[in-house]
Amino acid sequence: MTVLVKGAGVAGLAVALELVRRGLGVEVVEHRAGVGLGASHWAGGMLAPYCEGEAADEIVVRLGLMAADWWAVAVPGLVARRGTLVVALPRDRAELQRFACRTHAHQWLDGEAVGALEPALAGRFTSALFFAEESHLDPRAALQGLYEALRRLGVLFRFAEAKVPPLSAYEAVVDCTGPAAIDRVAGLRGVRGEMLYLETKDVSLSRPVRLLHPRYPIYLVPRGEGLFMLGATMIESDDDGPITARSMMEFLNAAYALHPAFGEARILETGTGVRPAFADNVPRVIETEEGLALTGMHRHGFLLAPALAGQAAQRIADRLAVRDPMKRRQNA
């Protein structure tokens, strides 16, 4: 029994792995030339359910709690379990208090503790929140590793212009095409996210740092070897054009406020991705004319793809088992 997965971003690859784990054959079709070249390419890779709970529904926190363990098994060695540091400039301390009231599983740090945790920030912040149970990974390395693992498990990938058999050739179809589904799925909208990569040898961080601000909160994620991913805007738009001057200035001002050395950092890369989202910003597995769709990931792709992929794969496995008694006995 073979299932067709449309899309080779984080959702599609996660679904493919969960289907394989349930003993099903999988083919993945992607209109781009490789994996993770859509919105997943610009992701921060923060597995931070508690921090996301500041603005997200409680279900995002609950479903996201298993993400770090899932990724640690799927791509061994790529998950960094070093927590998340949340800071604010003295004038924005009210934002830090508000963030603390809307989240849990954190501890307050004074200035000395901040410096002990991140020496590069010593003397720069008098207080902070530390979410010790959170993790992060490099999305591009994770998706490449997952792609290679899936190929070893026998998953067939069809990229770009490769000919795809008719849908009738498959037992089930899962749509994981991200923003391409906006016009096909009722209630989906596009949310524009912008990011940039900075390079500097003058700052060293061990974990993601979120800098709160009433207007443009940012996060900075270390990628190693002096590289930092800085993001991300959330703009109600499906425009995937280049980053705007306003966003660039706000990003750079915030990075400079975090540490002045970022003023001399090199800008290596900028990018924009459109993330599909429902009105409540909670992703879901839904029925479609073709089969199922895992969509509406919003800004929670790497955090929630494991849980949603498991739901989609189990639903398909259950249906195929009912359709095929022999398969049902094998899954029992």
PDB file of C-alpha atoms in Angstrom, residues 105-292:
ATOM      1  CA  ALA A 105       8.011  26.463  33.054  1.00  0.00           C
ATOM      2  CA  HIS A 106      10.443  29.374  33.361  1.00  0.00           C
ATOM      3  CA  GLN A 107      12.661  30.845  36.029  1.00  0.00           C
ATOM      4  CA  TRP A 108      13.654  34.441  36.670  1.00  0.00           C
ATOM      5  CA  LEU A 109      17.346  35.306  36.323  1.00  0.00           C
ATOM      6  CA  ASP A 110      19.126  38.362  37.663  1.00  0.00           C
ATOM      7  CA  GLY A 111      21.887  40.132  35.760  1.00  0.00           C
ATOM      8  CA  GLU A 112      24.621  37.973  37.235  1.00  0.00           C
ATOM      9  CA  ALA A 113      22.816  34.771  36.271  1.00  0.00           C
ATOM     10  CA  VAL A 114      22.254  36.093  32.737  1.00  0.00           C
ATOM     11  CA  GLY A 115      25.998  36.658  32.379  1.00  0.00           C
ATOM     12  CA  ALA A 116      26.762  33.191  33.739  1.00  0.00           C
ATOM     13  CA  LEU A 117      24.397  31.619  31.211  1.00  0.00           C
ATOM     14  CA  GLU A 118      25.470  33.758  28.253  1.00  0.00           C
ATOM     15  CA  PRO A 119      28.790  35.526  28.917  1.00  0.00           C
ATOM     16  CA  ALA A 120      28.369  37.690  25.815  1.00  0.00           C
ATOM     17  CA  LEU A 121      25.355  39.332  27.473  1.00  0.00           C
ATOM     18  CA  ALA A 122      27.031  39.970  30.840  1.00  0.00           C
ATOM     19  CA  GLY A 123      26.175  43.421  32.178  1.00  0.00           C
ATOM     20  CA  ARG A 124      23.627  44.097  29.458  1.00  0.00           C
ATOM     21  CA  PHE A 125      20.411  42.923  31.125  1.00  0.00           C
ATOM     22  CA  THR A 126      19.394  43.119  34.772  1.00  0.00           C
ATOM     23  CA  SER A 127      16.778  40.375  34.540  1.00  0.00           C
ATOM     24  CA  ALA A 128      15.571  37.673  32.169  1.00  0.00           C
ATOM     25  CA  LEU A 129      13.399  34.595  31.869  1.00  0.00           C
ATOM     26  CA  PHE A 130      14.993  31.211  31.255  1.00  0.00           C
ATOM     27  CA  PHE A 131      12.976  28.331  29.791  1.00  0.00           C
ATOM     28  CA  ALA A 132      15.328  25.463  30.573  1.00  0.00           C
ATOM     29  CA  GLU A 133      13.207  22.710  29.012  1.00  0.00           C
ATOM     30  CA  GLU A 134      13.179  24.131  25.496  1.00  0.00           C
ATOM     31  CA  SER A 135      15.395  23.166  22.558  1.00  0.00           C
ATOM     32  CA  HIS A 136      16.388  24.200  19.069  1.00  0.00           C
ATOM     33  CA  LEU A 137      17.822  22.766  15.858  1.00  0.00           C
ATOM     34  CA  ASP A 138      19.077  23.900  12.465  1.00  0.00           C
ATOM     35  CA  PRO A 139      16.052  23.428  10.158  1.00  0.00           C
ATOM     36  CA  ARG A 140      18.069  23.044   6.985  1.00  0.00           C
ATOM     37  CA  ALA A 141      20.339  20.386   8.447  1.00  0.00           C
ATOM     38  CA  ALA A 142      17.344  18.638  10.044  1.00  0.00           C
ATOM     39  CA  LEU A 143      15.364  18.421   6.815  1.00  0.00           C
ATOM     40  CA  GLN A 144      18.371  17.215   4.848  1.00  0.00           C
ATOM     41  CA  GLY A 145      19.017  14.564   7.479  1.00  0.00           C
ATOM     42  CA  LEU A 146      15.374  13.500   7.489  1.00  0.00           C
ATOM     43  CA  TYR A 147      15.354  13.309   3.684  1.00  0.00           C
ATOM     44  CA  GLU A 148      18.401  11.045   3.696  1.00  0.00           C
ATOM     45  CA  ALA A 149      16.872   8.845   6.412  1.00  0.00           C
ATOM     46  CA  LEU A 150      13.636   8.514   4.441  1.00  0.00           C
ATOM     47  CA  ARG A 151      15.490   7.493   1.314  1.00  0.00           C
ATOM     48  CA  ARG A 152      17.255   4.779   3.286  1.00  0.00           C
ATOM     49  CA  LEU A 153      13.843   3.603   4.454  1.00  0.00           C
ATOM     50  CA  GLY A 154      12.681   3.216   0.867  1.00  0.00           C
ATOM     51  CA  VAL A 155      10.671   6.412   0.366  1.00  0.00           C
ATOM     52  CA  LEU A 156      10.588   7.520  -3.270  1.00  0.00           C
ATOM     53  CA  PHE A 157      10.961  11.241  -4.013  1.00  0.00           C
ATOM     54  CA  ARG A 158       9.846  12.938  -7.207  1.00  0.00           C
ATOM     55  CA  PHE A 159      11.153  16.485  -7.623  1.00  0.00           C
ATOM     56  CA  ALA A 160      10.474  19.346 -10.008  1.00  0.00           C
ATOM     57  CA  GLU A 161       9.237  18.105 -13.360  1.00  0.00           C
ATOM     58  CA  ALA A 162       9.317  14.391 -12.542  1.00  0.00           C
ATOM     59  CA  LYS A 163       6.276  12.582 -13.875  1.00  0.00           C
ATOM     60  CA  VAL A 164       3.781  11.602 -11.175  1.00  0.00           C
ATOM     61  CA  PRO A 165       1.337   8.701 -11.596  1.00  0.00           C
ATOM     62  CA  PRO A 166      -2.398   9.512 -11.365  1.00  0.00           C
ATOM     63  CA  LEU A 167      -3.824   9.826  -7.859  1.00  0.00           C
ATOM     64  CA  SER A 168      -5.786   6.637  -8.457  1.00  0.00           C
ATOM     65  CA  ALA A 169      -2.466   4.771  -8.260  1.00  0.00           C
ATOM     66  CA  TYR A 170      -2.219   5.521  -4.532  1.00  0.00           C
ATOM     67  CA  GLU A 171      -4.149   4.212  -1.564  1.00  0.00           C
ATOM     68  CA  ALA A 172      -4.259   7.649   0.070  1.00  0.00           C
ATOM     69  CA  VAL A 173      -3.059  11.224  -0.469  1.00  0.00           C
ATOM     70  CA  VAL A 174      -1.810  13.755   2.087  1.00  0.00           C
ATOM     71  CA  ASP A 175      -1.502  17.400   1.031  1.00  0.00           C
ATOM     72  CA  CYS A 176       1.402  19.141   2.805  1.00  0.00           C
ATOM     73  CA  THR A 177       1.950  21.890   0.267  1.00  0.00           C
ATOM     74  CA  GLY A 178       1.956  24.808   2.723  1.00  0.00           C
ATOM     75  CA  PRO A 179       0.897  28.150   1.227  1.00  0.00           C
ATOM     76  CA  ALA A 180       0.010  26.485  -2.078  1.00  0.00           C
ATOM     77  CA  ALA A 181      -3.074  25.163  -0.299  1.00  0.00           C
ATOM     78  CA  ILE A 182      -4.395  28.625   0.607  1.00  0.00           C
ATOM     79  CA  ASP A 183      -6.603  28.809  -2.476  1.00  0.00           C
ATOM     80  CA  ARG A 184      -7.839  25.243  -2.012  1.00  0.00           C
ATOM     81  CA  VAL A 185      -8.603  25.125   1.714  1.00  0.00           C
ATOM     82  CA  ALA A 186     -11.343  27.321   3.140  1.00  0.00           C
ATOM     83  CA  GLY A 187     -10.283  29.561   5.993  1.00  0.00           C
ATOM     84  CA  LEU A 188      -6.557  29.580   5.232  1.00  0.00           C
ATOM     85  CA  ARG A 189      -4.707  32.870   4.944  1.00  0.00           C
ATOM     86  CA  GLY A 190      -1.086  33.800   4.319  1.00  0.00           C
ATOM     87  CA  VAL A 191       1.204  35.215   7.014  1.00  0.00           C
ATOM     88  CA  ARG A 192       4.445  36.703   5.753  1.00  0.00           C
ATOM     89  CA  GLY A 193       7.607  36.024   7.716  1.00  0.00           C
ATOM     90  CA  GLU A 194      10.961  37.688   7.058  1.00  0.00           C
ATOM     91  CA  MET A 195      14.395  36.744   8.354  1.00  0.00           C
ATOM     92  CA  LEU A 196      18.077  37.318   7.832  1.00  0.00           C
ATOM     93  CA  TYR A 197      21.378  35.605   8.564  1.00  0.00           C
ATOM     94  CA  LEU A 198      24.172  37.498  10.296  1.00  0.00           C
ATOM     95  CA  GLU A 199      27.814  36.539  10.692  1.00  0.00           C
ATOM     96  CA  THR A 200      30.099  37.826  13.432  1.00  0.00           C
ATOM     97  CA  LYS A 201      32.919  36.278  15.429  1.00  0.00           C
ATOM     98  CA  ASP A 202      32.505  38.914  18.155  1.00  0.00           C
ATOM     99  CA  VAL A 203      29.398  37.397  19.753  1.00  0.00           C
ATOM    100  CA  SER A 204      28.944  33.853  20.982  1.00  0.00           C
ATOM    101  CA  LEU A 205      25.549  32.524  22.124  1.00  0.00           C
ATOM    102  CA  SER A 206      24.637  28.993  23.157  1.00  0.00           C
ATOM    103  CA  ARG A 207      20.852  29.142  22.822  1.00  0.00           C
ATOM    104  CA  PRO A 208      18.058  31.151  21.202  1.00  0.00           C
ATOM    105  CA  VAL A 209      17.560  34.598  22.698  1.00  0.00           C
ATOM    106  CA  ARG A 210      14.263  36.439  22.411  1.00  0.00           C
ATOM    107  CA  LEU A 211      14.358  40.200  22.784  1.00  0.00           C
ATOM    108  CA  LEU A 212      10.958  41.581  23.733  1.00  0.00           C
ATOM    109  CA  HIS A 213       9.696  44.883  22.424  1.00  0.00           C
ATOM    110  CA  PRO A 214       6.164  46.321  22.226  1.00  0.00           C
ATOM    111  CA  ARG A 215       6.389  46.728  18.457  1.00  0.00           C
ATOM    112  CA  TYR A 216       8.998  44.367  17.043  1.00  0.00           C
ATOM    113  CA  PRO A 217      10.052  41.472  19.283  1.00  0.00           C
ATOM    114  CA  ILE A 218      12.775  39.397  17.658  1.00  0.00           C
ATOM    115  CA  TYR A 219      14.594  36.168  18.213  1.00  0.00           C
ATOM    116  CA  LEU A 220      18.205  35.312  17.501  1.00  0.00           C
ATOM    117  CA  VAL A 221      19.177  31.670  16.999  1.00  0.00           C
ATOM    118  CA  PRO A 222      22.839  30.597  16.937  1.00  0.00           C
ATOM    119  CA  ARG A 223      23.775  28.340  14.043  1.00  0.00           C
ATOM    120  CA  GLY A 224      27.419  27.833  14.980  1.00  0.00           C
ATOM    121  CA  GLU A 225      30.666  29.209  13.560  1.00  0.00           C
ATOM    122  CA  GLY A 226      29.567  32.800  14.086  1.00  0.00           C
ATOM    123  CA  LEU A 227      26.270  32.466  12.209  1.00  0.00           C
ATOM    124  CA  PHE A 228      22.975  33.724  13.634  1.00  0.00           C
ATOM    125  CA  MET A 229      19.467  33.530  12.255  1.00  0.00           C
ATOM    126  CA  LEU A 230      17.464  36.665  13.081  1.00  0.00           C
ATOM    127  CA  GLY A 231      13.695  36.720  12.753  1.00  0.00           C
ATOM    128  CA  ALA A 232      10.890  36.964  12.295  1.00  0.00           C
ATOM    129  CA  THR A 233       8.126  39.275  11.234  1.00  0.00           C
ATOM    130  CA  MET A 234       4.480  38.217  11.190  1.00  0.00           C
ATOM    131  CA  ILE A 235       2.688  40.298   8.580  1.00  0.00           C
ATOM    132  CA  GLU A 236      -0.863  39.588   7.398  1.00  0.00           C
ATOM    133  CA  SER A 237       0.031  39.181   3.757  1.00  0.00           C
ATOM    134  CA  ASP A 238       0.661  36.470   1.183  1.00  0.00           C
ATOM    135  CA  ASP A 239       3.369  38.549  -0.515  1.00  0.00           C
ATOM    136  CA  ASP A 240       6.552  36.480  -0.737  1.00  0.00           C
ATOM    137  CA  GLY A 241       8.664  39.269  -2.216  1.00  0.00           C
ATOM    138  CA  PRO A 242      12.005  40.426  -0.761  1.00  0.00           C
ATOM    139  CA  ILE A 243      12.347  41.734   2.789  1.00  0.00           C
ATOM    140  CA  THR A 244      11.241  45.340   3.245  1.00  0.00           C
ATOM    141  CA  ALA A 245      13.479  48.213   4.340  1.00  0.00           C
ATOM    142  CA  ARG A 246      11.326  48.722   7.447  1.00  0.00           C
ATOM    143  CA  SER A 247      11.707  45.115   8.549  1.00  0.00           C
ATOM    144  CA  MET A 248      15.433  45.160   7.862  1.00  0.00           C
ATOM    145  CA  MET A 249      15.918  48.302   9.947  1.00  0.00           C
ATOM    146  CA  GLU A 250      13.863  46.954  12.839  1.00  0.00           C
ATOM    147  CA  PHE A 251      15.750  43.666  12.820  1.00  0.00           C
ATOM    148  CA  LEU A 252      19.131  45.353  12.799  1.00  0.00           C
ATOM    149  CA  ASN A 253      18.175  47.899  15.460  1.00  0.00           C
ATOM    150  CA  ALA A 254      16.990  45.085  17.711  1.00  0.00           C
ATOM    151  CA  ALA A 255      20.137  43.033  17.120  1.00  0.00           C
ATOM    152  CA  TYR A 256      22.284  46.058  17.925  1.00  0.00           C
ATOM    153  CA  ALA A 257      20.289  46.621  21.121  1.00  0.00           C
ATOM    154  CA  LEU A 258      20.945  43.015  22.114  1.00  0.00           C
ATOM    155  CA  HIS A 259      24.684  43.427  21.560  1.00  0.00           C
ATOM    156  CA  PRO A 260      26.503  46.327  19.817  1.00  0.00           C
ATOM    157  CA  ALA A 261      28.860  43.916  18.063  1.00  0.00           C
ATOM    158  CA  PHE A 262      26.010  42.987  15.754  1.00  0.00           C
ATOM    159  CA  GLY A 263      26.411  46.450  14.270  1.00  0.00           C
ATOM    160  CA  GLU A 264      29.524  45.172  12.509  1.00  0.00           C
ATOM    161  CA  ALA A 265      28.063  41.795  11.557  1.00  0.00           C
ATOM    162  CA  ARG A 266      27.882  40.780   7.928  1.00  0.00           C
ATOM    163  CA  ILE A 267      24.437  40.234   6.412  1.00  0.00           C
ATOM    164  CA  LEU A 268      24.842  36.956   4.570  1.00  0.00           C
ATOM    165  CA  GLU A 269      21.278  36.197   3.579  1.00  0.00           C
ATOM    166  CA  THR A 270      17.748  37.548   3.740  1.00  0.00           C
ATOM    167  CA  GLY A 271      14.575  35.649   3.072  1.00  0.00           C
ATOM    168  CA  THR A 272      10.803  35.699   3.104  1.00  0.00           C
ATOM    169  CA  GLY A 273       8.335  32.876   3.504  1.00  0.00           C
ATOM    170  CA  VAL A 274       4.538  32.767   3.473  1.00  0.00           C
ATOM    171  CA  ARG A 275       3.086  30.573   6.192  1.00  0.00           C
ATOM    172  CA  PRO A 276      -0.489  29.296   5.890  1.00  0.00           C
ATOM    173  CA  ALA A 277      -2.656  29.848   8.961  1.00  0.00           C
ATOM    174  CA  PHE A 278      -6.238  29.485  10.113  1.00  0.00           C
ATOM    175  CA  ALA A 279      -8.005  32.227  12.058  1.00  0.00           C
ATOM    176  CA  ASP A 280      -6.919  30.750  15.403  1.00  0.00           C
ATOM    177  CA  ASN A 281      -3.369  30.052  14.163  1.00  0.00           C
ATOM    178  CA  VAL A 282      -3.713  26.387  15.156  1.00  0.00           C
ATOM    179  CA  PRO A 283      -2.755  23.808  12.503  1.00  0.00           C
ATOM    180  CA  ARG A 284      -4.975  20.836  11.806  1.00  0.00           C
ATOM    181  CA  VAL A 285      -5.444  17.687   9.792  1.00  0.00           C
ATOM    182  CA  ILE A 286      -8.501  18.123   7.581  1.00  0.00           C
ATOM    183  CA  GLU A 287     -10.436  16.125   5.014  1.00  0.00           C
ATOM    184  CA  THR A 288     -10.110  17.118   1.355  1.00  0.00           C
ATOM    185  CA  GLU A 289     -11.482  15.812  -1.920  1.00  0.00           C
ATOM    186  CA  GLU A 290      -8.167  14.021  -2.506  1.00  0.00           C
ATOM    187  CA  GLY A 291      -7.726  12.675   1.017  1.00  0.00           C
ATOM    188  CA  LEU A 292      -6.166  14.548   3.924  1.00  0.00           C
TER     189      LEU A 292
END
